[in-house]
Amino acid sequence: MSTGAQHEDSDDIAIIGMAGRFPGAPDLDSFWRNLQGGVESIGHFSEAELLDSGFPLDVIRHPDFVSAKGILDDADMFDAAFFGISPREAELMDPQHRLLMECAWQALDDAGYDSDRYAGRISAFTSTGLNTYLPFNICSHPGLAYKVGGFHLSICNDKDFVATRIAYAMNLKGASVNVSTACSSSLVSVHFACQHLLTHQCDTALVGAVTVHFPQKVGYIYEAGAAYSPDGHCRPFDATPSGLIDGNGVAAIVLKRLDDALAAGDTVYAVIKGTAVNN
């Protein structure tokens, strides 16, 4: 953290607020302790749990089937009343929308800002993973779309509405942009947020991303030469990594021009010296 004098480089961007929920870590402090302790946060599931998730028995017992996933605890929980959302509407919302909304509020709170009282423009840049809640949960009730309306279901589930929903709920007055570039979405969002700050299109930028796939307790059939781990263990930064494993999570950061952050006495967690996007 820094509270030093004003920097000469006016292109520096400060990270002044953070929040996140990850497998085995309901907050950033827990996540940091897991990193320090070398804790493996990948879940492994029983045959009964996999059957409950809808996997056929012959798939579960396939010799190359790997039961592994980083899952998010309490992913179905949401304080709807806090955001002025009815219980019925909350049930219709993709949990990714709900979780990112909570995480975005926590990040702004960590930065020390009340968006209702903030005089400047706060822009929101968000990214979400594939919506599995709609096909696996909502669509299992075929009459629901006729009762609530297809447009309302779209607003509650389409990722194109996440940023504007958050902006509306938190009274953000800057741009509301959804970014979708596959695995790079959240970092591309950071790039766009920095560009908006440097061109003074906003005074503060909120960047958030979420992926939560349902059902959470799943696995995969390992294929040699593919991207996934053969044994259900992920070894990032290891000399002999064997593959990746999917995981669920949500995170948000708050950005500000460094000079403005220092002048306001904000906590500076880190400084972004520059960003770029290529293929």
mmCIF file of C-alpha atoms in Angstrom:
data_model
loop_
_atom_site.group_PDB
_atom_site.id
_atom_site.type_symbol
_atom_site.label_atom_id
_atom_site.label_comp_id
_atom_site.label_asym_id
_atom_site.label_seq_id
_atom_site.Cartn_x
_atom_site.Cartn_y
_atom_site.Cartn_z
ATOM 1 C CA MET A 1 0.000 0.000 0.000
ATOM 2 C CA SER A 2 1.112 3.537 -0.657
ATOM 3 C CA THR A 3 0.286 6.980 0.677
ATOM 4 C CA GLY A 4 3.319 8.723 -0.818
ATOM 5 C CA ALA A 5 3.702 12.006 -2.661
ATOM 6 C CA GLN A 6 2.160 12.732 -6.040
ATOM 7 C CA HIS A 7 3.781 10.855 -8.913
ATOM 8 C CA GLU A 8 5.056 12.597 -12.029
ATOM 9 C CA ASP A 9 3.710 9.889 -14.343
ATOM 10 C CA SER A 10 0.094 10.961 -14.867
ATOM 11 C CA ASP A 11 -0.702 7.761 -16.792
ATOM 12 C CA ASP A 12 -0.514 5.631 -13.644
ATOM 13 C CA ILE A 13 -3.751 4.008 -12.495
ATOM 14 C CA ALA A 14 -4.329 3.047 -8.862
ATOM 15 C CA ILE A 15 -6.256 0.045 -7.581
ATOM 16 C CA ILE A 16 -8.075 1.476 -4.562
ATOM 17 C CA GLY A 17 -10.687 -1.171 -3.798
ATOM 18 C CA MET A 18 -10.937 -4.947 -4.088
ATOM 19 C CA ALA A 19 -13.359 -7.763 -3.328
ATOM 20 C CA GLY A 20 -13.634 -11.396 -4.316
ATOM 21 C CA ARG A 21 -14.989 -14.859 -3.600
ATOM 22 C CA PHE A 22 -13.157 -17.960 -4.738
ATOM 23 C CA PRO A 23 -13.192 -21.738 -4.175
ATOM 24 C CA GLY A 24 -12.472 -22.299 -0.505
ATOM 25 C CA ALA A 25 -12.191 -18.559 0.128
ATOM 26 C CA PRO A 26 -15.245 -16.385 0.864
ATOM 27 C CA ASP A 27 -13.133 -13.211 0.856
ATOM 28 C CA LEU A 28 -9.724 -11.868 -0.146
ATOM 29 C CA ASP A 29 -8.141 -12.443 3.270
ATOM 30 C CA SER A 30 -9.065 -16.137 3.099
ATOM 31 C CA PHE A 31 -7.784 -16.325 -0.469
ATOM 32 C CA TRP A 32 -4.443 -14.836 0.599
ATOM 33 C CA ARG A 33 -4.142 -17.271 3.506
ATOM 34 C CA ASN A 34 -4.806 -20.167 1.120
ATOM 35 C CA LEU A 35 -2.047 -18.929 -1.189
ATOM 36 C CA GLN A 36 0.376 -18.553 1.703
ATOM 37 C CA GLY A 37 -0.478 -22.000 3.045
ATOM 38 C CA GLY A 38 -0.358 -23.802 -0.292
ATOM 39 C CA VAL A 39 -3.975 -24.874 0.117
ATOM 40 C CA GLU A 40 -5.473 -26.756 -2.818
ATOM 41 C CA SER A 41 -9.014 -25.468 -3.289
ATOM 42 C CA ILE A 42 -10.175 -27.899 -5.967
ATOM 43 C CA GLY A 43 -13.169 -30.005 -4.952
ATOM 44 C CA HIS A 44 -13.508 -33.736 -5.645
ATOM 45 C CA PHE A 45 -16.942 -35.337 -5.601
ATOM 46 C CA SER A 46 -18.541 -38.644 -4.733
ATOM 47 C CA GLU A 47 -20.459 -40.827 -7.159
ATOM 48 C CA ALA A 48 -23.703 -39.848 -5.434
ATOM 49 C CA GLU A 49 -22.933 -36.136 -5.830
ATOM 50 C CA LEU A 50 -22.142 -36.576 -9.512
ATOM 51 C CA LEU A 51 -25.335 -38.556 -10.090
ATOM 52 C CA ASP A 52 -27.244 -35.769 -8.384
ATOM 53 C CA SER A 53 -25.616 -33.335 -10.824
ATOM 54 C CA GLY A 54 -27.021 -35.363 -13.722
ATOM 55 C CA PHE A 55 -23.989 -37.367 -14.831
ATOM 56 C CA PRO A 56 -24.776 -40.835 -16.253
ATOM 57 C CA LEU A 57 -23.258 -43.693 -14.309
ATOM 58 C CA ASP A 58 -21.318 -44.974 -17.319
ATOM 59 C CA VAL A 59 -19.637 -41.572 -17.685
ATOM 60 C CA ILE A 60 -18.762 -41.397 -13.978
ATOM 61 C CA ARG A 61 -17.194 -44.870 -14.158
ATOM 62 C CA HIS A 62 -15.302 -44.187 -17.375
ATOM 63 C CA PRO A 63 -11.601 -44.974 -16.748
ATOM 64 C CA ASP A 64 -10.560 -41.476 -17.833
ATOM 65 C CA PHE A 65 -13.262 -39.597 -15.933
ATOM 66 C CA VAL A 66 -11.872 -36.988 -13.526
ATOM 67 C CA SER A 67 -14.081 -35.578 -10.793
ATOM 68 C CA ALA A 68 -12.659 -32.128 -10.063
ATOM 69 C CA LYS A 69 -13.857 -28.525 -9.991
ATOM 70 C CA GLY A 70 -13.245 -25.354 -8.020
ATOM 71 C CA ILE A 71 -16.678 -24.595 -6.577
ATOM 72 C CA LEU A 72 -18.078 -21.552 -4.823
ATOM 73 C CA ASP A 73 -19.785 -21.989 -1.447
ATOM 74 C CA ASP A 74 -23.202 -20.369 -0.974
ATOM 75 C CA ALA A 75 -23.413 -19.421 -4.645
ATOM 76 C CA ASP A 76 -27.198 -19.522 -4.380
ATOM 77 C CA MET A 77 -27.382 -16.979 -1.543
ATOM 78 C CA PHE A 78 -28.242 -13.321 -2.197
ATOM 79 C CA ASP A 79 -29.371 -10.343 -0.105
ATOM 80 C CA ALA A 80 -32.066 -9.252 -2.543
ATOM 81 C CA ALA A 81 -33.705 -6.750 -0.187
ATOM 82 C CA PHE A 82 -30.431 -4.835 0.195
ATOM 83 C CA PHE A 83 -30.529 -4.016 -3.525
ATOM 84 C CA GLY A 84 -34.265 -3.398 -3.655
ATOM 85 C CA ILE A 85 -34.915 -6.595 -5.602
ATOM 86 C CA SER A 86 -37.974 -8.704 -4.873
ATOM 87 C CA PRO A 87 -37.531 -12.369 -3.875
ATOM 88 C CA ARG A 88 -39.353 -13.423 -7.053
ATOM 89 C CA GLU A 89 -37.052 -11.432 -9.325
ATOM 90 C CA ALA A 90 -34.005 -12.722 -7.451
ATOM 91 C CA GLU A 91 -35.138 -16.280 -8.199
ATOM 92 C CA LEU A 92 -35.229 -15.463 -11.906
ATOM 93 C CA MET A 93 -31.763 -13.857 -11.947
ATOM 94 C CA ASP A 94 -28.695 -15.742 -13.053
ATOM 95 C CA PRO A 95 -26.664 -16.185 -9.829
ATOM 96 C CA GLN A 96 -23.725 -14.693 -11.731
ATOM 97 C CA HIS A 97 -25.643 -11.387 -11.877
ATOM 98 C CA ARG A 98 -26.412 -11.592 -8.170
ATOM 99 C CA LEU A 99 -22.892 -12.485 -7.068
ATOM 100 C CA LEU A 100 -21.243 -9.821 -9.201
ATOM 101 C CA MET A 101 -23.647 -7.186 -7.890
ATOM 102 C CA GLU A 102 -22.714 -8.041 -4.295
ATOM 103 C CA CYS A 103 -19.000 -8.164 -5.106
ATOM 104 C CA ALA A 104 -19.143 -4.821 -6.923
ATOM 105 C CA TRP A 105 -20.749 -3.184 -3.902
ATOM 106 C CA GLN A 106 -18.120 -4.732 -1.600
ATOM 107 C CA ALA A 107 -15.290 -3.414 -3.792
ATOM 108 C CA LEU A 108 -16.681 0.131 -3.733
ATOM 109 C CA ASP A 109 -17.168 -0.172 0.016
ATOM 110 C CA ASP A 110 -13.562 -1.354 0.379
ATOM 111 C CA ALA A 111 -12.495 1.730 -1.586
ATOM 112 C CA GLY A 112 -14.399 3.865 0.911
ATOM 113 C CA TYR A 113 -16.971 5.244 -1.508
ATOM 114 C CA ASP A 114 -20.748 5.489 -1.278
ATOM 115 C CA SER A 115 -21.879 5.607 -4.894
ATOM 116 C CA ASP A 116 -25.102 7.412 -3.935
ATOM 117 C CA ARG A 117 -23.070 10.307 -2.517
ATOM 118 C CA TYR A 118 -20.112 10.262 -4.894
ATOM 119 C CA ALA A 119 -20.048 13.450 -6.960
ATOM 120 C CA GLY A 120 -17.998 12.091 -9.858
ATOM 121 C CA ARG A 121 -18.711 9.610 -12.609
ATOM 122 C CA ILE A 122 -18.207 5.915 -11.855
ATOM 123 C CA SER A 123 -18.124 3.645 -14.913
ATOM 124 C CA ALA A 124 -18.734 -0.104 -14.757
ATOM 125 C CA PHE A 125 -16.969 -2.713 -16.897
ATOM 126 C CA THR A 126 -18.183 -6.269 -16.365
ATOM 127 C CA SER A 127 -17.761 -9.781 -17.734
ATOM 128 C CA THR A 128 -19.672 -12.978 -17.021
ATOM 129 C CA GLY A 129 -19.265 -16.607 -17.926
ATOM 130 C CA LEU A 130 -21.715 -18.787 -19.830
ATOM 131 C CA ASN A 131 -25.164 -18.729 -18.237
ATOM 132 C CA THR A 132 -26.029 -22.291 -17.225
ATOM 133 C CA TYR A 133 -28.751 -21.246 -14.762
ATOM 134 C CA LEU A 134 -31.217 -20.419 -17.541
ATOM 135 C CA PRO A 135 -31.113 -23.778 -19.384
ATOM 136 C CA PHE A 136 -30.707 -26.015 -16.335
ATOM 137 C CA ASN A 137 -33.039 -24.242 -13.899
ATOM 138 C CA ILE A 138 -35.370 -21.684 -15.462
ATOM 139 C CA CYS A 139 -36.097 -23.675 -18.626
ATOM 140 C CA SER A 140 -37.119 -26.700 -16.567
ATOM 141 C CA HIS A 141 -40.302 -24.700 -15.876
ATOM 142 C CA PRO A 142 -41.619 -24.193 -19.437
ATOM 143 C CA GLY A 143 -44.621 -22.104 -18.416
ATOM 144 C CA LEU A 144 -42.508 -19.570 -16.550
ATOM 145 C CA ALA A 145 -41.620 -17.486 -19.598
ATOM 146 C CA TYR A 146 -45.299 -16.935 -20.343
ATOM 147 C CA LYS A 147 -46.011 -15.885 -16.764
ATOM 148 C CA VAL A 148 -43.192 -13.369 -16.315
ATOM 149 C CA GLY A 149 -42.473 -12.500 -19.941
ATOM 150 C CA GLY A 150 -39.530 -13.412 -22.114
ATOM 151 C CA PHE A 151 -38.108 -9.890 -22.008
ATOM 152 C CA HIS A 152 -37.997 -9.900 -18.206
ATOM 153 C CA LEU A 153 -36.278 -13.288 -18.223
ATOM 154 C CA SER A 154 -33.755 -11.885 -20.686
ATOM 155 C CA ILE A 155 -32.926 -8.928 -18.437
ATOM 156 C CA CYS A 156 -32.432 -11.288 -15.505
ATOM 157 C CA ASN A 157 -30.191 -13.717 -17.389
ATOM 158 C CA ASP A 158 -28.513 -12.154 -20.431
ATOM 159 C CA LYS A 159 -24.948 -11.036 -19.709
ATOM 160 C CA ASP A 160 -25.528 -7.906 -21.793
ATOM 161 C CA PHE A 161 -27.578 -6.460 -18.930
ATOM 162 C CA VAL A 162 -25.139 -7.051 -16.054
ATOM 163 C CA ALA A 163 -23.273 -3.729 -16.149
ATOM 164 C CA THR A 164 -26.421 -1.645 -16.548
ATOM 165 C CA ARG A 165 -28.174 -3.542 -13.763
ATOM 166 C CA ILE A 166 -25.257 -2.875 -11.412
ATOM 167 C CA ALA A 167 -25.133 0.768 -12.484
ATOM 168 C CA TYR A 168 -28.851 1.162 -11.811
ATOM 169 C CA ALA A 169 -28.692 -0.572 -8.423
ATOM 170 C CA MET A 170 -25.714 1.513 -7.275
ATOM 171 C CA ASN A 171 -26.583 4.807 -8.962
ATOM 172 C CA LEU A 172 -23.436 4.847 -11.105
ATOM 173 C CA LYS A 173 -23.409 7.699 -13.597
ATOM 174 C CA GLY A 174 -20.586 6.723 -15.949
ATOM 175 C CA ALA A 175 -20.499 4.263 -18.826
ATOM 176 C CA SER A 176 -21.851 0.732 -18.358
ATOM 177 C CA VAL A 177 -19.983 -1.717 -20.580
ATOM 178 C CA ASN A 178 -20.063 -5.502 -20.861
ATOM 179 C CA VAL A 179 -16.861 -7.036 -22.233
ATOM 180 C CA SER A 180 -16.754 -10.503 -23.784
ATOM 181 C CA THR A 181 -13.418 -11.757 -25.113
ATOM 182 C CA ALA A 182 -13.516 -15.295 -23.679
ATOM 183 C CA CYS A 183 -10.802 -16.005 -21.096
ATOM 184 C CA SER A 184 -9.273 -12.536 -21.416
ATOM 185 C CA SER A 185 -12.534 -10.689 -20.685
ATOM 186 C CA SER A 186 -11.664 -9.386 -17.227
ATOM 187 C CA LEU A 187 -8.210 -8.118 -18.223
ATOM 188 C CA VAL A 188 -9.604 -6.476 -21.354
ATOM 189 C CA SER A 189 -12.149 -4.826 -19.058
ATOM 190 C CA VAL A 190 -9.259 -3.461 -16.993
ATOM 191 C CA HIS A 191 -7.702 -2.066 -20.176
ATOM 192 C CA PHE A 192 -10.921 -0.318 -21.209
ATOM 193 C CA ALA A 193 -11.393 1.035 -17.688
ATOM 194 C CA CYS A 194 -7.868 2.476 -17.697
ATOM 195 C CA GLN A 195 -8.477 4.095 -21.079
ATOM 196 C CA HIS A 196 -11.704 5.684 -19.839
ATOM 197 C CA LEU A 197 -9.870 7.060 -16.810
ATOM 198 C CA LEU A 198 -6.925 8.393 -18.807
ATOM 199 C CA THR A 199 -9.241 10.155 -21.269
ATOM 200 C CA HIS A 200 -11.308 11.531 -18.379
ATOM 201 C CA GLN A 201 -14.496 9.817 -19.492
ATOM 202 C CA CYS A 202 -14.958 8.833 -15.842
ATOM 203 C CA ASP A 203 -13.460 9.640 -12.447
ATOM 204 C CA THR A 204 -13.565 6.130 -11.004
ATOM 205 C CA ALA A 205 -13.936 2.761 -12.712
ATOM 206 C CA LEU A 206 -15.437 -0.433 -11.355
ATOM 207 C CA VAL A 207 -14.254 -3.647 -13.022
ATOM 208 C CA GLY A 208 -15.898 -6.958 -12.189
ATOM 209 C CA ALA A 209 -15.995 -10.496 -13.539
ATOM 210 C CA VAL A 210 -17.777 -13.690 -12.554
ATOM 211 C CA THR A 211 -18.054 -17.302 -13.639
ATOM 212 C CA VAL A 212 -20.327 -19.723 -11.813
ATOM 213 C CA HIS A 213 -21.501 -22.774 -13.746
ATOM 214 C CA PHE A 214 -24.315 -24.977 -12.501
ATOM 215 C CA PRO A 215 -24.376 -27.701 -11.423
ATOM 216 C CA GLN A 216 -21.112 -27.051 -9.625
ATOM 217 C CA LYS A 217 -20.157 -30.612 -8.674
ATOM 218 C CA VAL A 218 -18.991 -31.978 -11.996
ATOM 219 C CA GLY A 219 -16.098 -33.642 -13.778
ATOM 220 C CA TYR A 220 -14.740 -34.353 -17.250
ATOM 221 C CA ILE A 221 -13.317 -37.156 -19.362
ATOM 222 C CA TYR A 222 -9.592 -36.572 -19.716
ATOM 223 C CA GLU A 223 -8.176 -36.533 -23.254
ATOM 224 C CA ALA A 224 -4.429 -36.752 -23.798
ATOM 225 C CA GLY A 225 -3.022 -33.595 -25.326
ATOM 226 C CA ALA A 226 -6.014 -31.491 -24.333
ATOM 227 C CA ALA A 227 -5.987 -28.655 -21.815
ATOM 228 C CA TYR A 228 -7.364 -30.435 -18.757
ATOM 229 C CA SER A 229 -5.438 -32.124 -15.946
ATOM 230 C CA PRO A 230 -5.256 -35.952 -16.039
ATOM 231 C CA ASP A 231 -5.422 -36.353 -12.256
ATOM 232 C CA GLY A 232 -7.697 -33.571 -11.002
ATOM 233 C CA HIS A 233 -4.878 -31.433 -9.626
ATOM 234 C CA CYS A 234 -3.797 -28.035 -10.928
ATOM 235 C CA ARG A 235 -0.151 -26.969 -10.614
ATOM 236 C CA PRO A 236 0.205 -23.314 -11.633
ATOM 237 C CA PHE A 237 3.782 -21.990 -11.911
ATOM 238 C CA ASP A 238 5.147 -25.537 -11.514
ATOM 239 C CA ALA A 239 8.028 -26.785 -13.657
ATOM 240 C CA THR A 240 5.946 -29.764 -14.802
ATOM 241 C CA PRO A 241 2.319 -28.645 -15.045
ATOM 242 C CA SER A 242 -0.094 -31.243 -16.370
ATOM 243 C CA GLY A 243 -3.224 -29.256 -17.171
ATOM 244 C CA LEU A 244 -5.931 -26.932 -15.938
ATOM 245 C CA ILE A 245 -9.159 -27.407 -13.998
ATOM 246 C CA ASP A 246 -12.232 -25.226 -14.265
ATOM 247 C CA GLY A 247 -13.219 -23.138 -11.267
ATOM 248 C CA ASN A 248 -15.966 -20.750 -10.242
ATOM 249 C CA GLY A 249 -15.404 -17.336 -8.701
ATOM 250 C CA VAL A 250 -16.195 -13.643 -8.670
ATOM 251 C CA ALA A 251 -13.984 -10.570 -8.242
ATOM 252 C CA ALA A 252 -14.146 -6.800 -8.574
ATOM 253 C CA ILE A 253 -11.645 -3.956 -8.351
ATOM 254 C CA VAL A 254 -11.995 -0.178 -8.215
ATOM 255 C CA LEU A 255 -9.633 1.978 -10.276
ATOM 256 C CA LYS A 256 -8.756 5.651 -10.155
ATOM 257 C CA ARG A 257 -6.103 7.921 -11.675
ATOM 258 C CA LEU A 258 -3.156 7.652 -9.277
ATOM 259 C CA ASP A 259 -2.760 11.407 -8.844
ATOM 260 C CA ASP A 260 -6.434 11.708 -7.903
ATOM 261 C CA ALA A 261 -6.231 8.732 -5.548
ATOM 262 C CA LEU A 262 -3.245 10.173 -3.687
ATOM 263 C CA ALA A 263 -4.857 13.609 -3.502
ATOM 264 C CA ALA A 264 -8.010 12.071 -2.021
ATOM 265 C CA GLY A 265 -6.091 9.967 0.511
ATOM 266 C CA ASP A 266 -7.328 6.682 -0.971
ATOM 267 C CA THR A 267 -5.679 3.402 -0.066
ATOM 268 C CA VAL A 268 -3.538 2.316 -3.011
ATOM 269 C CA TYR A 269 -3.175 -1.453 -3.186
ATOM 270 C CA ALA A 270 -1.220 -1.443 -6.443
ATOM 271 C CA VAL A 271 -0.415 0.720 -9.457
ATOM 272 C CA ILE A 272 -1.092 -0.174 -13.093
ATOM 273 C CA LYS A 273 1.728 1.322 -15.172
ATOM 274 C CA GLY A 274 0.200 0.575 -18.561
ATOM 275 C CA THR A 275 -2.149 -1.690 -20.504
ATOM 276 C CA ALA A 276 -2.458 -2.953 -24.069
ATOM 277 C CA VAL A 277 -4.586 -5.425 -26.006
ATOM 278 C CA ASN A 278 -3.485 -7.722 -28.824
ATOM 279 C CA ASN A 279 -4.646 -11.036 -30.242
#
